[in-house]
mmCIF file with all atom_site columns, C-alpha atoms in Angstrom:
data_model
loop_
_atom_site.group_PDB
_atom_site.id
_atom_site.type_symbol
_atom_site.label_atom_id
_atom_site.label_alt_id
_atom_site.label_comp_id
_atom_site.label_asym_id
_atom_site.label_entity_id
_atom_site.label_seq_id
_atom_site.pdbx_PDB_ins_code
_atom_site.Cartn_x
_atom_site.Cartn_y
_atom_site.Cartn_z
_atom_site.occupancy
_atom_site.B_iso_or_equiv
_atom_site.pdbx_formal_charge
_atom_site.auth_seq_id
_atom_site.auth_comp_id
_atom_site.auth_asym_id
_atom_site.auth_atom_id
_atom_site.pdbx_PDB_model_num
ATOM 1   C CA . GLY I 1 1   ? 91.901  68.670 113.315 1.00 54.00 ? 121  GLY I CA 1
ATOM 2   C CA . ALA I 1 2   ? 90.529  69.204 109.883 1.00 78.00 ? 122  ALA I CA 1
ATOM 3   C CA . GLY I 1 3   ? 93.619  70.747 108.340 1.00 91.00 ? 123  GLY I CA 1
ATOM 4   C CA . VAL I 1 4   ? 97.410  70.825 108.488 1.00 94.00 ? 124  VAL I CA 1
ATOM 5   C CA . SER I 1 5   ? 98.424  72.280 111.836 1.00 95.00 ? 125  SER I CA 1
ATOM 6   C CA . GLN I 1 6   ? 101.737 73.976 112.509 1.00 96.00 ? 126  GLN I CA 1
ATOM 7   C CA . SER I 1 7   ? 103.155 75.116 115.821 1.00 96.00 ? 127  SER I CA 1
ATOM 8   C CA . PRO I 1 8   ? 104.204 77.454 117.137 1.00 97.00 ? 128  PRO I CA 1
ATOM 9   C CA . ARG I 1 9   ? 102.522 80.098 115.027 1.00 95.00 ? 129  ARG I CA 1
ATOM 10  C CA . TYR I 1 10  ? 105.310 82.563 115.847 1.00 97.00 ? 130  TYR I CA 1
ATOM 11  C CA . LYS I 1 11  ? 108.811 81.916 117.135 1.00 97.00 ? 131  LYS I CA 1
ATOM 12  C CA . VAL I 1 12  ? 111.410 84.474 118.121 1.00 98.00 ? 132  VAL I CA 1
ATOM 13  C CA . ALA I 1 13  ? 114.936 83.163 118.624 1.00 97.00 ? 133  ALA I CA 1
ATOM 14  C CA . LYS I 1 14  ? 118.236 84.739 119.488 1.00 97.00 ? 134  LYS I CA 1
ATOM 15  C CA . ARG I 1 15  ? 120.988 84.149 116.991 1.00 97.00 ? 135  ARG I CA 1
ATOM 16  C CA . GLY I 1 16  ? 122.741 80.900 117.813 1.00 97.00 ? 136  GLY I CA 1
ATOM 17  C CA . GLN I 1 17  ? 119.741 79.239 119.441 1.00 97.00 ? 137  GLN I CA 1
ATOM 18  C CA . ASP I 1 18  ? 118.291 75.947 118.224 1.00 98.00 ? 138  ASP I CA 1
ATOM 19  C CA . VAL I 1 19  ? 114.619 75.842 117.223 1.00 98.00 ? 139  VAL I CA 1
ATOM 20  C CA . ALA I 1 20  ? 112.140 73.071 116.452 1.00 98.00 ? 140  ALA I CA 1
ATOM 21  C CA . LEU I 1 21  ? 109.081 73.630 114.307 1.00 98.00 ? 141  LEU I CA 1
ATOM 22  C CA . ARG I 1 22  ? 106.251 71.137 114.328 1.00 98.00 ? 142  ARG I CA 1
ATOM 23  C CA . CYS I 1 23  ? 103.885 70.020 111.588 1.00 98.00 ? 143  CYS I CA 1
ATOM 24  C CA . ASP I 1 24  ? 100.790 67.899 112.203 1.00 97.00 ? 144  ASP I CA 1
ATOM 25  C CA . PRO I 1 25  ? 99.577  66.775 108.779 1.00 96.00 ? 145  PRO I CA 1
ATOM 26  C CA . ILE I 1 26  ? 96.039  65.644 108.101 1.00 94.00 ? 146  ILE I CA 1
ATOM 27  C CA . SER I 1 27  ? 95.586  62.170 109.582 1.00 93.00 ? 147  SER I CA 1
ATOM 28  C CA . GLY I 1 28  ? 96.571  59.423 107.181 1.00 92.00 ? 148  GLY I CA 1
ATOM 29  C CA . HIS I 1 29  ? 98.408  61.672 104.769 1.00 94.00 ? 149  HIS I CA 1
ATOM 30  C CA . VAL I 1 30  ? 101.372 59.969 103.157 1.00 94.00 ? 150  VAL I CA 1
ATOM 31  C CA . SER I 1 31  ? 103.246 62.837 101.533 1.00 93.00 ? 151  SER I CA 1
ATOM 32  C CA . LEU I 1 32  ? 104.668 65.765 103.471 1.00 95.00 ? 152  LEU I CA 1
ATOM 33  C CA . PHE I 1 33  ? 106.654 68.784 102.299 1.00 95.00 ? 153  PHE I CA 1
ATOM 34  C CA . TRP I 1 34  ? 108.452 71.609 104.058 1.00 97.00 ? 154  TRP I CA 1
ATOM 35  C CA . TYR I 1 35  ? 108.867 74.988 102.345 1.00 97.00 ? 155  TYR I CA 1
ATOM 36  C CA . GLN I 1 36  ? 110.671 78.172 103.399 1.00 97.00 ? 156  GLN I CA 1
ATOM 37  C CA . GLN I 1 37  ? 109.100 81.545 102.518 1.00 95.00 ? 157  GLN I CA 1
ATOM 38  C CA . ALA I 1 38  ? 111.285 84.590 103.042 1.00 95.00 ? 158  ALA I CA 1
ATOM 39  C CA . LEU I 1 39  ? 109.651 88.018 103.308 1.00 91.00 ? 159  LEU I CA 1
ATOM 40  C CA . GLY I 1 40  ? 108.416 89.179 99.914  1.00 88.00 ? 160  GLY I CA 1
ATOM 41  C CA . GLN I 1 41  ? 109.322 85.898 98.236  1.00 91.00 ? 161  GLN I CA 1
ATOM 42  C CA . GLY I 1 42  ? 107.477 82.785 97.156  1.00 93.00 ? 162  GLY I CA 1
ATOM 43  C CA . PRO I 1 43  ? 107.840 79.545 99.079  1.00 95.00 ? 163  PRO I CA 1
ATOM 44  C CA . GLU I 1 44  ? 110.944 77.487 98.316  1.00 95.00 ? 164  GLU I CA 1
ATOM 45  C CA . PHE I 1 45  ? 111.128 73.702 98.584  1.00 94.00 ? 165  PHE I CA 1
ATOM 46  C CA . LEU I 1 46  ? 113.118 72.323 101.501 1.00 96.00 ? 166  LEU I CA 1
ATOM 47  C CA . THR I 1 47  ? 112.382 68.617 101.836 1.00 95.00 ? 167  THR I CA 1
ATOM 48  C CA . TYR I 1 48  ? 109.898 65.835 101.052 1.00 93.00 ? 168  TYR I CA 1
ATOM 49  C CA . PHE I 1 49  ? 108.761 62.798 103.039 1.00 94.00 ? 169  PHE I CA 1
ATOM 50  C CA . GLN I 1 50  ? 106.805 59.794 101.921 1.00 93.00 ? 170  GLN I CA 1
ATOM 51  C CA . ASN I 1 51  ? 105.583 58.266 105.173 1.00 95.00 ? 171  ASN I CA 1
ATOM 52  C CA . GLU I 1 52  ? 108.688 58.159 107.404 1.00 95.00 ? 172  GLU I CA 1
ATOM 53  C CA . ALA I 1 53  ? 111.175 58.147 104.534 1.00 95.00 ? 173  ALA I CA 1
ATOM 54  C CA . GLN I 1 54  ? 112.854 61.424 103.642 1.00 95.00 ? 174  GLN I CA 1
ATOM 55  C CA . LEU I 1 55  ? 113.098 61.003 99.880  1.00 91.00 ? 175  LEU I CA 1
ATOM 56  C CA . ASP I 1 56  ? 114.441 64.424 98.989  1.00 91.00 ? 176  ASP I CA 1
ATOM 57  C CA . LYS I 1 57  ? 116.308 66.915 101.145 1.00 93.00 ? 177  LYS I CA 1
ATOM 58  C CA . SER I 1 58  ? 118.001 68.785 98.348  1.00 92.00 ? 178  SER I CA 1
ATOM 59  C CA . GLY I 1 59  ? 116.398 72.094 99.316  1.00 93.00 ? 179  GLY I CA 1
ATOM 60  C CA . LEU I 1 60  ? 117.755 72.270 102.857 1.00 96.00 ? 180  LEU I CA 1
ATOM 61  C CA . PRO I 1 61  ? 120.040 75.335 102.788 1.00 95.00 ? 181  PRO I CA 1
ATOM 62  C CA . SER I 1 62  ? 122.741 74.034 105.112 1.00 94.00 ? 182  SER I CA 1
ATOM 63  C CA . ASP I 1 63  ? 123.621 71.205 107.459 1.00 95.00 ? 183  ASP I CA 1
ATOM 64  C CA . ARG I 1 64  ? 122.104 73.286 110.269 1.00 97.00 ? 184  ARG I CA 1
ATOM 65  C CA . PHE I 1 65  ? 118.689 72.271 108.952 1.00 98.00 ? 185  PHE I CA 1
ATOM 66  C CA . PHE I 1 66  ? 117.343 68.850 109.815 1.00 97.00 ? 186  PHE I CA 1
ATOM 67  C CA . ALA I 1 67  ? 113.874 67.355 109.318 1.00 98.00 ? 187  ALA I CA 1
ATOM 68  C CA . GLU I 1 68  ? 112.374 64.135 110.596 1.00 97.00 ? 188  GLU I CA 1
ATOM 69  C CA . ARG I 1 69  ? 109.110 62.229 110.523 1.00 97.00 ? 189  ARG I CA 1
ATOM 70  C CA . PRO I 1 70  ? 109.890 59.147 112.580 1.00 96.00 ? 190  PRO I CA 1
ATOM 71  C CA . GLU I 1 71  ? 106.431 57.558 112.663 1.00 94.00 ? 191  GLU I CA 1
ATOM 72  C CA . GLY I 1 72  ? 105.201 58.787 109.324 1.00 92.00 ? 192  GLY I CA 1
ATOM 73  C CA . SER I 1 73  ? 102.812 61.337 110.792 1.00 95.00 ? 193  SER I CA 1
ATOM 74  C CA . VAL I 1 74  ? 104.064 64.383 112.746 1.00 97.00 ? 194  VAL I CA 1
ATOM 75  C CA . SER I 1 75  ? 107.150 66.050 111.305 1.00 98.00 ? 195  SER I CA 1
ATOM 76  C CA . THR I 1 76  ? 109.676 68.343 112.959 1.00 98.00 ? 196  THR I CA 1
ATOM 77  C CA . LEU I 1 77  ? 111.977 70.793 111.234 1.00 98.00 ? 197  LEU I CA 1
ATOM 78  C CA . LYS I 1 78  ? 114.966 71.610 113.404 1.00 98.00 ? 198  LYS I CA 1
ATOM 79  C CA . ILE I 1 79  ? 117.316 74.503 112.813 1.00 98.00 ? 199  ILE I CA 1
ATOM 80  C CA . GLN I 1 80  ? 120.543 74.539 114.782 1.00 98.00 ? 200  GLN I CA 1
ATOM 81  C CA . ARG I 1 81  ? 122.540 77.669 115.636 1.00 97.00 ? 201  ARG I CA 1
ATOM 82  C CA . THR I 1 82  ? 119.991 79.943 113.984 1.00 98.00 ? 202  THR I CA 1
ATOM 83  C CA . GLN I 1 83  ? 121.193 82.862 111.878 1.00 97.00 ? 203  GLN I CA 1
ATOM 84  C CA . GLN I 1 84  ? 119.365 86.044 110.869 1.00 97.00 ? 204  GLN I CA 1
ATOM 85  C CA . GLU I 1 85  ? 119.022 84.767 107.300 1.00 96.00 ? 205  GLU I CA 1
ATOM 86  C CA . ASP I 1 86  ? 116.911 81.892 108.660 1.00 97.00 ? 206  ASP I CA 1
ATOM 87  C CA . SER I 1 87  ? 114.117 84.381 109.427 1.00 98.00 ? 207  SER I CA 1
ATOM 88  C CA . ALA I 1 88  ? 111.167 83.292 107.286 1.00 97.00 ? 208  ALA I CA 1
ATOM 89  C CA . VAL I 1 89  ? 107.794 81.594 107.353 1.00 96.00 ? 209  VAL I CA 1
ATOM 90  C CA . TYR I 1 90  ? 108.147 77.820 107.307 1.00 98.00 ? 210  TYR I CA 1
ATOM 91  C CA . LEU I 1 91  ? 105.266 76.072 105.571 1.00 96.00 ? 211  LEU I CA 1
ATOM 92  C CA . CYS I 1 92  ? 104.231 72.459 105.802 1.00 96.00 ? 212  CYS I CA 1
ATOM 93  C CA . ALA I 1 93  ? 102.015 70.728 103.250 1.00 95.00 ? 213  ALA I CA 1
ATOM 94  C CA . SER I 1 94  ? 100.601 67.220 103.120 1.00 94.00 ? 214  SER I CA 1
ATOM 95  C CA . SER I 1 95  ? 98.770  64.968 100.703 1.00 91.00 ? 215  SER I CA 1
ATOM 96  C CA . LEU I 1 96  ? 96.801  61.763 101.175 1.00 89.00 ? 216  LEU I CA 1
ATOM 97  C CA . GLU I 1 97  ? 98.639  60.003 98.387  1.00 82.00 ? 217  GLU I CA 1
ATOM 98  C CA . GLU I 1 98  ? 102.116 59.623 97.008  1.00 81.00 ? 218  GLU I CA 1
ATOM 99  C CA . LEU I 1 99  ? 102.745 62.387 94.478  1.00 77.00 ? 219  LEU I CA 1
ATOM 100 C CA . VAL I 1 100 ? 103.706 60.742 91.226  1.00 71.00 ? 220  VAL I CA 1
ATOM 101 C CA . GLU I 1 101 ? 103.143 63.416 88.637  1.00 72.00 ? 221  GLU I CA 1
ATOM 102 C CA . GLY I 1 102 ? 103.567 67.155 88.811  1.00 73.00 ? 222  GLY I CA 1
ATOM 103 C CA . ALA I 1 103 ? 99.838  67.668 88.516  1.00 73.00 ? 223  ALA I CA 1
ATOM 104 C CA . ASP I 1 104 ? 99.359  65.639 91.720  1.00 77.00 ? 224  ASP I CA 1
ATOM 105 C CA . ASN I 1 105 ? 100.479 68.729 93.656  1.00 77.00 ? 225  ASN I CA 1
ATOM 106 C CA . GLU I 1 106 ? 96.877  69.910 93.330  1.00 78.00 ? 226  GLU I CA 1
ATOM 107 C CA . LYS I 1 107 ? 96.117  67.488 96.150  1.00 82.00 ? 227  LYS I CA 1
ATOM 108 C CA . LEU I 1 108 ? 98.355  69.267 98.637  1.00 88.00 ? 228  LEU I CA 1
ATOM 109 C CA . PHE I 1 109 ? 96.964  70.940 101.745 1.00 92.00 ? 229  PHE I CA 1
ATOM 110 C CA . PHE I 1 110 ? 99.091  73.717 103.241 1.00 93.00 ? 230  PHE I CA 1
ATOM 111 C CA . GLY I 1 111 ? 99.347  74.777 106.850 1.00 94.00 ? 231  GLY I CA 1
ATOM 112 C CA . SER I 1 112 ? 99.352  78.424 107.921 1.00 93.00 ? 232  SER I CA 1
ATOM 113 C CA . GLY I 1 113 ? 103.061 78.285 108.676 1.00 95.00 ? 233  GLY I CA 1
ATOM 114 C CA . THR I 1 114 ? 105.416 79.163 111.502 1.00 97.00 ? 234  THR I CA 1
ATOM 115 C CA . GLN I 1 115 ? 106.905 82.651 111.340 1.00 96.00 ? 235  GLN I CA 1
ATOM 116 C CA . LEU I 1 116 ? 110.478 82.492 112.634 1.00 98.00 ? 236  LEU I CA 1
ATOM 117 C CA . SER I 1 117 ? 112.276 85.692 113.554 1.00 98.00 ? 237  SER I CA 1
ATOM 118 C CA . VAL I 1 118 ? 115.950 85.438 114.482 1.00 97.00 ? 238  VAL I CA 1
ATOM 119 C CA . LEU I 1 119 ? 117.301 88.477 116.321 1.00 95.00 ? 239  LEU I CA 1
ATOM 120 C CA . GLY R 2 1   ? 116.650 75.459 86.241  1.00 83.00 ? 975  GLY R CA 1
ATOM 121 C CA . ASN R 2 2   ? 112.954 76.075 86.588  1.00 88.00 ? 976  ASN R CA 1
ATOM 122 C CA . SER R 2 3   ? 111.701 79.549 87.454  1.00 93.00 ? 977  SER R CA 1
ATOM 123 C CA . VAL R 2 4   ? 108.508 81.596 87.621  1.00 96.00 ? 978  VAL R CA 1
ATOM 124 C CA . THR R 2 5   ? 108.236 85.343 87.158  1.00 97.00 ? 979  THR R CA 1
ATOM 125 C CA . GLN R 2 6   ? 105.093 87.243 88.052  1.00 96.00 ? 980  GLN R CA 1
ATOM 126 C CA . MET R 2 7   ? 104.205 90.886 88.088  1.00 89.00 ? 981  MET R CA 1
ATOM 127 C CA . GLU R 2 8   ? 105.201 92.961 91.073  1.00 84.00 ? 982  GLU R CA 1
ATOM 128 C CA . GLY R 2 9   ? 102.581 94.190 93.464  1.00 86.00 ? 983  GLY R CA 1
ATOM 129 C CA . PRO R 2 10  ? 100.700 95.533 95.135  1.00 95.00 ? 984  PRO R CA 1
ATOM 130 C CA . VAL R 2 11  ? 97.982  95.704 92.526  1.00 96.00 ? 985  VAL R CA 1
ATOM 131 C CA . THR R 2 12  ? 95.134  97.957 93.625  1.00 97.00 ? 986  THR R CA 1
ATOM 132 C CA . LEU R 2 13  ? 91.794  97.853 91.814  1.00 97.00 ? 987  LEU R CA 1
ATOM 133 C CA . SER R 2 14  ? 88.283  99.023 92.399  1.00 97.00 ? 988  SER R CA 1
ATOM 134 C CA . GLU R 2 15  ? 85.492  96.510 92.900  1.00 97.00 ? 989  GLU R CA 1
ATOM 135 C CA . GLU R 2 16  ? 84.110  95.097 89.622  1.00 96.00 ? 990  GLU R CA 1
ATOM 136 C CA . ALA R 2 17  ? 87.282  95.968 87.706  1.00 97.00 ? 991  ALA R CA 1
ATOM 137 C CA . PHE R 2 18  ? 88.954  93.512 85.319  1.00 97.00 ? 992  PHE R CA 1
ATOM 138 C CA . LEU R 2 19  ? 91.994  91.745 86.732  1.00 97.00 ? 993  LEU R CA 1
ATOM 139 C CA . THR R 2 20  ? 95.100  90.434 85.019  1.00 97.00 ? 994  THR R CA 1
ATOM 140 C CA . ILE R 2 21  ? 98.137  89.147 86.913  1.00 97.00 ? 995  ILE R CA 1
ATOM 141 C CA . ASN R 2 22  ? 100.942 88.209 84.542  1.00 97.00 ? 996  ASN R CA 1
ATOM 142 C CA . CYS R 2 23  ? 102.979 85.043 85.000  1.00 97.00 ? 997  CYS R CA 1
ATOM 143 C CA . THR R 2 24  ? 105.736 83.650 82.784  1.00 97.00 ? 998  THR R CA 1
ATOM 144 C CA . TYR R 2 25  ? 107.848 80.593 83.379  1.00 96.00 ? 999  TYR R CA 1
ATOM 145 C CA . THR R 2 26  ? 111.097 78.928 82.407  1.00 94.00 ? 1000 THR R CA 1
ATOM 146 C CA . ALA R 2 27  ? 111.186 75.136 82.303  1.00 90.00 ? 1001 ALA R CA 1
ATOM 147 C CA . THR R 2 28  ? 112.072 72.320 79.951  1.00 82.00 ? 1002 THR R CA 1
ATOM 148 C CA . GLY R 2 29  ? 109.290 70.321 78.425  1.00 83.00 ? 1003 GLY R CA 1
ATOM 149 C CA . TYR R 2 30  ? 105.727 70.687 79.639  1.00 87.00 ? 1004 TYR R CA 1
ATOM 150 C CA . PRO R 2 31  ? 105.499 71.545 83.331  1.00 91.00 ? 1005 PRO R CA 1
ATOM 151 C CA . SER R 2 32  ? 102.204 71.603 85.223  1.00 91.00 ? 1006 SER R CA 1
ATOM 152 C CA . LEU R 2 33  ? 101.145 75.154 86.077  1.00 95.00 ? 1007 LEU R CA 1
ATOM 153 C CA . PHE R 2 34  ? 99.224  76.390 89.104  1.00 95.00 ? 1008 PHE R CA 1
ATOM 154 C CA . TRP R 2 35  ? 97.824  79.486 90.721  1.00 97.00 ? 1009 TRP R CA 1
ATOM 155 C CA . TYR R 2 36  ? 97.646  79.536 94.518  1.00 96.00 ? 1010 TYR R CA 1
ATOM 156 C CA . VAL R 2 37  ? 95.975  82.133 96.734  1.00 96.00 ? 1011 VAL R CA 1
ATOM 157 C CA . GLN R 2 38  ? 96.895  83.100 100.283 1.00 93.00 ? 1012 GLN R CA 1
ATOM 158 C CA . TYR R 2 39  ? 94.325  84.984 102.335 1.00 92.00 ? 1013 TYR R CA 1
ATOM 159 C CA . PRO R 2 40  ? 95.539  86.828 105.446 1.00 86.00 ? 1014 PRO R CA 1
ATOM 160 C CA . GLY R 2 41  ? 96.335  84.405 108.264 1.00 83.00 ? 1015 GLY R CA 1
ATOM 161 C CA . GLU R 2 42  ? 95.537  81.338 106.184 1.00 86.00 ? 1016 GLU R CA 1
ATOM 162 C CA . GLY R 2 43  ? 97.500  78.673 104.364 1.00 87.00 ? 1017 GLY R CA 1
ATOM 163 C CA . LEU R 2 44  ? 98.069  78.546 100.626 1.00 91.00 ? 1018 LEU R CA 1
ATOM 164 C CA . GLN R 2 45  ? 95.066  77.282 98.696  1.00 93.00 ? 1019 GLN R CA 1
ATOM 165 C CA . LEU R 2 46  ? 95.040  75.956 95.166  1.00 94.00 ? 1020 LEU R CA 1
ATOM 166 C CA . LEU R 2 47  ? 93.020  78.282 92.940  1.00 96.00 ? 1021 LEU R CA 1
ATOM 167 C CA . LEU R 2 48  ? 93.388  76.544 89.571  1.00 96.00 ? 1022 LEU R CA 1
ATOM 168 C CA . LYS R 2 49  ? 95.748  74.456 87.472  1.00 95.00 ? 1023 LYS R CA 1
ATOM 169 C CA . ALA R 2 50  ? 96.567  73.402 83.910  1.00 95.00 ? 1024 ALA R CA 1
ATOM 170 C CA . THR R 2 51  ? 98.686  70.462 82.846  1.00 90.00 ? 1025 THR R CA 1
ATOM 171 C CA . LYS R 2 52  ? 99.175  70.825 79.091  1.00 90.00 ? 1026 LYS R CA 1
ATOM 172 C CA . ALA R 2 53  ? 99.369  73.446 76.404  1.00 92.00 ? 1027 ALA R CA 1
ATOM 173 C CA . ASP R 2 54  ? 96.145  75.363 75.670  1.00 95.00 ? 1028 ASP R CA 1
ATOM 174 C CA . ASP R 2 55  ? 94.469  73.960 78.787  1.00 95.00 ? 1029 ASP R CA 1
ATOM 175 C CA . LYS R 2 56  ? 92.374  76.536 80.631  1.00 97.00 ? 1030 LYS R CA 1
ATOM 176 C CA . GLY R 2 57  ? 92.093  76.298 84.380  1.00 96.00 ? 1031 GLY R CA 1
ATOM 177 C CA . SER R 2 58  ? 89.153  78.024 86.035  1.00 96.00 ? 1032 SER R CA 1
ATOM 178 C CA . ASN R 2 59  ? 87.684  78.428 89.510  1.00 96.00 ? 1033 ASN R CA 1
ATOM 179 C CA . LYS R 2 60  ? 85.635  81.062 91.377  1.00 95.00 ? 1034 LYS R CA 1
ATOM 180 C CA . GLY R 2 61  ? 85.498  83.263 88.297  1.00 96.00 ? 1035 GLY R CA 1
ATOM 181 C CA . PHE R 2 62  ? 89.273  83.192 87.811  1.00 97.00 ? 1036 PHE R CA 1
ATOM 182 C CA . GLU R 2 63  ? 90.810  81.783 84.620  1.00 98.00 ? 1037 GLU R CA 1
ATOM 183 C CA . ALA R 2 64  ? 94.283  81.109 83.273  1.00 98.00 ? 1038 ALA R CA 1
ATOM 184 C CA . THR R 2 65  ? 95.344  79.544 79.968  1.00 98.00 ? 1039 THR R CA 1
ATOM 185 C CA . TYR R 2 66  ? 98.542  77.535 79.515  1.00 96.00 ? 1040 TYR R CA 1
ATOM 186 C CA . ARG R 2 67  ? 100.375 79.213 76.632  1.00 96.00 ? 1041 ARG R CA 1
ATOM 187 C CA . LYS R 2 68  ? 103.368 77.196 75.541  1.00 93.00 ? 1042 LYS R CA 1
ATOM 188 C CA . GLU R 2 69  ? 104.355 79.572 72.759  1.00 94.00 ? 1043 GLU R CA 1
ATOM 189 C CA . THR R 2 70  ? 104.725 82.504 75.162  1.00 95.00 ? 1044 THR R CA 1
ATOM 190 C CA . THR R 2 71  ? 105.538 80.370 78.266  1.00 96.00 ? 1045 THR R CA 1
ATOM 191 C CA . SER R 2 72  ? 102.800 82.213 80.122  1.00 97.00 ? 1046 SER R CA 1
ATOM 192 C CA . PHE R 2 73  ? 99.930  81.457 82.502  1.00 98.00 ? 1047 PHE R CA 1
ATOM 193 C CA . HIS R 2 74  ? 98.286  84.816 83.178  1.00 98.00 ? 1048 HIS R CA 1
ATOM 194 C CA . LEU R 2 75  ? 95.529  84.971 85.777  1.00 98.00 ? 1049 LEU R CA 1
ATOM 195 C CA . GLU R 2 76  ? 92.337  86.845 84.849  1.00 98.00 ? 1050 GLU R CA 1
ATOM 196 C CA . LYS R 2 77  ? 88.992  87.675 86.399  1.00 98.00 ? 1051 LYS R CA 1
ATOM 197 C CA . GLY R 2 78  ? 86.270  89.708 84.775  1.00 96.00 ? 1052 GLY R CA 1
ATOM 198 C CA . SER R 2 79  ? 84.885  91.444 87.864  1.00 96.00 ? 1053 SER R CA 1
ATOM 199 C CA . VAL R 2 80  ? 86.804  91.411 91.137  1.00 97.00 ? 1054 VAL R CA 1
ATOM 200 C CA . GLN R 2 81  ? 85.302  91.659 94.601  1.00 97.00 ? 1055 GLN R CA 1
ATOM 201 C CA . VAL R 2 82  ? 86.675  92.969 97.878  1.00 96.00 ? 1056 VAL R CA 1
ATOM 202 C CA . SER R 2 83  ? 86.846  89.361 99.076  1.00 95.00 ? 1057 SER R CA 1
ATOM 203 C CA . ASP R 2 84  ? 89.421  88.609 96.344  1.00 97.00 ? 1058 ASP R CA 1
ATOM 204 C CA . SER R 2 85  ? 91.995  90.684 98.210  1.00 96.00 ? 1059 SER R CA 1
ATOM 205 C CA . ALA R 2 86  ? 94.888  88.297 98.889  1.00 96.00 ? 1060 ALA R CA 1
ATOM 206 C CA . VAL R 2 87  ? 98.339  87.312 97.706  1.00 96.00 ? 1061 VAL R CA 1
ATOM 207 C CA . TYR R 2 88  ? 98.411  85.250 94.505  1.00 97.00 ? 1062 TYR R CA 1
ATOM 208 C CA . PHE R 2 89  ? 101.256 82.895 93.601  1.00 97.00 ? 1063 PHE R CA 1
ATOM 209 C CA . CYS R 2 90  ? 101.993 81.358 90.222  1.00 97.00 ? 1064 CYS R CA 1
ATOM 210 C CA . ALA R 2 91  ? 103.812 78.013 90.443  1.00 96.00 ? 1065 ALA R CA 1
ATOM 211 C CA . LEU R 2 92  ? 105.005 75.057 88.394  1.00 93.00 ? 1066 LEU R CA 1
ATOM 212 C CA . THR R 2 93  ? 106.123 71.481 88.820  1.00 90.00 ? 1067 THR R CA 1
ATOM 213 C CA . PRO R 2 94  ? 108.480 69.656 86.479  1.00 82.00 ? 1068 PRO R CA 1
ATOM 214 C CA . PRO R 2 95  ? 107.081 67.538 83.682  1.00 75.00 ? 1069 PRO R CA 1
ATOM 215 C CA . SER R 2 96  ? 105.916 64.027 84.457  1.00 65.00 ? 1070 SER R CA 1
ATOM 216 C CA . PRO R 2 97  ? 106.842 61.348 85.199  1.00 62.00 ? 1071 PRO R CA 1
ATOM 217 C CA . GLY R 2 98  ? 108.473 61.869 88.548  1.00 60.00 ? 1072 GLY R CA 1
ATOM 218 C CA . GLY R 2 99  ? 107.607 65.532 88.846  1.00 60.00 ? 1073 GLY R CA 1
ATOM 219 C CA . GLY R 2 100 ? 105.262 65.043 91.736  1.00 65.00 ? 1074 GLY R CA 1
ATOM 220 C CA . ALA R 2 101 ? 107.772 64.811 94.541  1.00 71.00 ? 1075 ALA R CA 1
ATOM 221 C CA . ASP R 2 102 ? 110.124 67.479 93.214  1.00 76.00 ? 1076 ASP R CA 1
ATOM 222 C CA . GLY R 2 103 ? 108.113 70.210 94.851  1.00 86.00 ? 1077 GLY R CA 1
ATOM 223 C CA . LEU R 2 104 ? 106.549 73.367 93.514  1.00 90.00 ? 1078 LEU R CA 1
ATOM 224 C CA . THR R 2 105 ? 108.560 76.288 92.143  1.00 93.00 ? 1079 THR R CA 1
ATOM 225 C CA . PHE R 2 106 ? 106.759 79.495 93.079  1.00 95.00 ? 1080 PHE R CA 1
ATOM 226 C CA . GLY R 2 107 ? 106.865 83.062 91.856  1.00 96.00 ? 1081 GLY R CA 1
ATOM 227 C CA . LYS R 2 108 ? 107.330 85.855 94.384  1.00 95.00 ? 1082 LYS R CA 1
ATOM 228 C CA . GLY R 2 109 ? 103.626 86.499 94.728  1.00 96.00 ? 1083 GLY R CA 1
ATOM 229 C CA . THR R 2 110 ? 101.395 89.434 93.815  1.00 97.00 ? 1084 THR R CA 1
ATOM 230 C CA . HIS R 2 111 ? 99.472  91.258 96.525  1.00 96.00 ? 1085 HIS R CA 1
ATOM 231 C CA . LEU R 2 112 ? 96.022  92.191 95.235  1.00 97.00 ? 1086 LEU R CA 1
ATOM 232 C CA . ILE R 2 113 ? 94.010  94.894 96.991  1.00 97.00 ? 1087 ILE R CA 1
ATOM 233 C CA . ILE R 2 114 ? 90.400  95.478 95.971  1.00 97.00 ? 1088 ILE R CA 1
ATOM 234 C CA . GLN R 2 115 ? 88.811  98.696 97.149  1.00 96.00 ? 1089 GLN R CA 1
ATOM 235 C CA . PRO R 2 116 ? 85.038  99.087 97.534  1.00 94.00 ? 1090 PRO R CA 1
#
């Protein structure tokens, strides 16, 4: 596709269930970010990949959150034993190049997100 | 730490009105500053950016000037249209070098509603 694709678009989970959220970045894109956007809030950084290497996972809120990008393309964000506070929109963004400077974030393309509701 | 504060919404204006959405930030040094827009059902899109003091970013009739002395990056448009209705986010990244992979710090967003 032409843009960053995320699936599913909506996910409803019962508390305690595991979920997996998928991000298909634009083909060939090196950099990939995951963000969490709670209702009424701005997106918050979760983790960053450069190709298959997870260079920064400092934003993951707990050890229940795990992200991978094994072949340097598709990425999956997994949340184990979901809690109600995990309810949010999860955004993926990718960039063709490595982001060196802050201004390089202008080259990011964002997906439409996965809306996760934990009941 | 870094933070961004922007005015609460929703902001409701009539078509052709003048728009200002206030944004102030807290960061050390000279961060890069951005405005993003999110239309219903779509992903975040970069609207404009500025990377150093007194820089003015502009796009689609929107403007914002990087004011170091007031740590502000207010978004303005002279005459809004119904199609400008969206949620607007102010954001920053840490100063270079190395600020690229640290991720964006966003404000909470301002919902703009333009009535015909």
